[in-house]
């Protein structure tokens, strides 16, 4: 079963506007971590932001913030003041509590974001 | 090095040939991961190494795939008798072991494999 669901295959946003990329997850483990990565056309995966299941506050990193709604099992990424360089694929990922797979991340299928002038 | 280094960056091979992909993790990172990303898709977990523990191979798609790691350094992913469906980007990543859930995984730029 898919553990991470990103329902938006593609999104457009105008430069300087804010955009929200959706992510919902499925786990029965009370202890988990949620990550967002950016993948520009060059292919490298760039870590953006982390949210732990027990964190009291929503994570923020510069222009990135995470709208974490635990009861709804959603962890949406908010990018404020979009820039042309934000155009990329964005992946949501989850790491569940320690188990046989160690600390491997499960990734969603990604959302392609295009920032227009 | 400063980041995860992978080689070759691009590889075109004929169907049926074997290929080896190399990954050099960030110095001091004891955990190493291989992922596969098919065109336009998300990342599929392949294998995970942690120090000297037995690797978790649960994501390897078939027995044509294998990986080795010497200690806490370089890893090689080998694909035998390549098939066209093996065409993908193979991403290597590494992380610290301590810190548990919060450990950030850092990725290399990937090895783009095309099987013709």
XYZ file of C-alpha atoms in Angstrom:
233
model
C 0.000 0.000 0.000
C 1.172 3.496 -0.797
C 2.477 5.126 2.349
C 2.984 8.606 0.918
C 0.431 10.216 -1.394
C 1.051 13.362 -3.374
C -2.135 14.098 -5.287
C -0.854 16.986 -7.401
C 1.211 15.766 -10.346
C 1.830 19.349 -11.462
C 1.408 22.835 -10.055
C 1.876 26.353 -11.408
C 2.565 29.442 -9.350
C 3.437 32.977 -10.255
C 6.717 34.398 -9.065
C 6.528 35.980 -5.577
C 3.317 34.135 -4.741
C 3.013 31.386 -2.126
C 2.230 27.788 -3.061
C 1.180 24.713 -1.079
C 2.206 21.223 -2.129
C 0.070 18.472 -0.643
C 1.268 15.330 1.086
C -0.694 12.746 3.039
C 0.806 9.700 4.686
C -0.251 6.392 6.136
C 1.318 4.826 9.188
C 0.249 3.098 12.375
C 3.586 3.847 14.011
C 3.316 6.705 16.558
C 6.946 7.625 15.936
C 7.820 8.858 12.460
C 9.550 11.636 10.591
C 8.454 13.507 7.500
C 10.793 15.047 4.934
C 10.524 17.173 1.847
C 13.091 17.057 -0.920
C 13.508 19.171 -4.038
C 14.781 17.639 -7.265
C 15.726 20.160 -9.957
C 16.273 19.100 -13.543
C 19.892 18.269 -12.726
C 18.574 15.279 -10.802
C 20.120 15.819 -7.386
C 17.838 15.387 -4.382
C 18.064 18.411 -2.086
C 16.796 18.182 1.494
C 14.422 21.032 2.390
C 12.680 20.451 5.701
C 11.935 17.881 8.416
C 8.981 17.384 10.776
C 8.950 14.836 13.578
C 5.696 13.249 14.707
C 6.239 14.479 18.248
C 7.342 17.978 17.322
C 5.056 20.524 18.938
C 5.516 23.209 16.335
C 5.378 23.207 12.561
C 8.819 23.155 11.006
C 10.135 26.194 9.170
C 13.310 26.683 7.116
C 13.605 30.050 5.456
C 10.900 30.288 2.785
C 9.802 26.703 3.448
C 7.312 25.753 6.108
C 5.472 22.569 6.816
C 1.752 22.601 7.597
C 1.638 19.500 9.796
C -1.833 18.229 10.654
C -1.252 15.036 12.584
C -4.888 13.985 12.996
C -5.414 14.286 9.234
C -2.035 12.683 8.517
C -1.026 15.484 6.245
C 2.278 17.320 5.922
C 1.900 19.976 3.258
C 4.871 22.038 2.139
C 4.351 25.774 1.865
C 6.786 27.790 -0.217
C 6.457 31.516 0.315
C 7.557 34.196 -2.148
C 8.192 31.722 -4.984
C 11.259 32.220 -7.130
C 11.977 31.005 -10.651
C 14.635 28.718 -9.188
C 11.978 26.903 -7.204
C 10.808 25.184 -10.396
C 11.529 21.507 -9.737
C 10.037 18.201 -8.631
C 9.154 18.064 -4.934
C 9.010 14.807 -3.038
C 7.451 14.098 0.318
C 8.977 11.209 2.265
C 8.452 9.410 5.555
C 10.657 7.443 7.868
C 8.882 5.219 10.369
C 10.194 3.924 13.685
C 13.232 1.661 13.651
C 12.563 -1.668 12.088
C 14.006 -4.098 9.615
C 14.475 -1.392 7.022
C 16.580 0.675 9.338
C 16.000 4.265 8.495
C 15.162 4.135 4.805
C 12.758 6.771 3.541
C 9.525 5.988 1.701
C 8.873 8.533 -1.046
C 5.756 9.791 -2.752
C 5.506 10.109 -6.539
C 6.291 13.799 -6.454
C 4.772 17.090 -7.577
C 6.218 19.097 -10.441
C 6.222 22.813 -9.646
C 6.613 25.453 -12.319
C 7.147 29.046 -11.260
C 6.176 31.538 -13.937
C 7.379 35.142 -14.270
C 34.548 14.426 -0.138
C 32.005 17.104 0.637
C 29.032 15.225 -0.782
C 27.929 11.816 -1.967
C 29.808 10.964 -5.112
C 28.503 8.561 -7.736
C 30.040 7.142 -10.879
C 29.496 6.831 -13.724
C 27.109 9.739 -14.084
C 25.774 8.244 -17.308
C 25.940 4.697 -18.616
C 24.509 3.230 -21.796
C 24.718 -0.539 -21.985
C 23.430 -3.294 -24.186
C 20.708 -5.592 -22.958
C 22.200 -8.641 -21.281
C 25.411 -6.969 -20.152
C 26.387 -6.478 -16.516
C 26.889 -3.025 -15.034
C 28.493 -1.738 -11.860
C 27.579 1.551 -10.256
C 29.748 3.099 -7.586
C 28.927 5.272 -4.609
C 31.284 7.096 -2.291
C 29.340 8.375 0.755
C 29.973 11.451 2.832
C 32.910 10.884 5.133
C 31.749 9.706 8.546
C 28.339 8.552 7.359
C 27.830 4.969 8.412
C 24.456 4.486 6.739
C 24.256 4.102 2.966
C 21.183 3.664 0.765
C 20.504 2.841 -2.859
C 17.317 3.997 -4.548
C 16.022 3.637 -8.097
C 14.021 6.321 -9.882
C 12.339 5.485 -13.152
C 11.503 8.354 -15.500
C 8.796 10.552 -14.008
C 8.418 8.364 -10.942
C 9.229 8.541 -7.268
C 12.126 6.824 -5.566
C 12.091 3.074 -4.942
C 14.157 1.819 -2.030
C 16.615 -0.906 -3.048
C 19.067 -1.634 -0.252
C 20.389 -0.195 3.014
C 23.767 -0.651 4.702
C 24.463 0.287 8.297
C 27.999 -0.144 9.534
C 28.952 -3.789 9.802
C 25.380 -5.020 10.216
C 23.798 -7.282 7.617
C 22.334 -5.103 4.866
C 18.604 -4.791 4.361
C 18.060 -6.077 0.828
C 14.266 -6.081 0.963
C 13.909 -3.593 -1.886
C 16.037 -5.375 -4.479
C 13.669 -6.205 -7.368
C 15.304 -9.454 -8.476
C 18.342 -11.652 -7.949
C 20.016 -9.848 -10.845
C 20.583 -6.970 -8.439
C 23.235 -7.066 -5.744
C 25.234 -4.558 -3.749
C 28.316 -4.592 -1.611
C 29.896 -2.196 0.779
C 33.341 -2.420 2.282
C 33.247 -1.233 5.869
C 31.850 2.274 6.020
C 33.137 3.418 2.672
C 32.469 2.801 -0.983
C 29.522 0.752 -2.195
C 28.910 -0.849 -5.570
C 25.537 -1.776 -7.009
C 25.736 -4.507 -9.623
C 23.026 -5.328 -12.124
C 23.569 -8.560 -14.019
C 22.082 -9.390 -17.396
C 20.527 -5.956 -17.718
C 17.022 -5.576 -19.109
C 15.392 -2.532 -20.660
C 13.184 -2.091 -17.597
C 16.357 -1.509 -15.574
C 16.747 1.856 -17.308
C 16.506 4.436 -14.550
C 18.486 6.778 -12.373
C 20.176 4.971 -9.521
C 20.559 7.273 -6.548
C 22.905 6.651 -3.672
C 22.484 8.399 -0.340
C 24.177 8.414 3.030
C 23.436 9.543 6.549
C 24.716 9.457 10.081
C 23.518 6.537 12.163
C 22.789 8.387 15.372
C 19.754 10.637 15.633
C 17.230 8.102 14.486
C 14.203 9.467 12.707
C 15.657 12.936 12.316
C 18.705 11.824 10.360
C 18.804 13.614 7.067
C 19.653 11.475 4.071
C 21.963 13.201 1.616
C 21.835 12.111 -1.998
C 24.354 11.961 -4.790
C 23.544 13.183 -8.272
C 22.741 9.705 -9.466
C 23.885 7.342 -12.170
C 21.676 7.483 -15.248
C 21.473 3.982 -16.718
C 20.070 3.358 -20.171
C 19.732 -0.219 -21.421
C 19.391 -0.485 -25.195
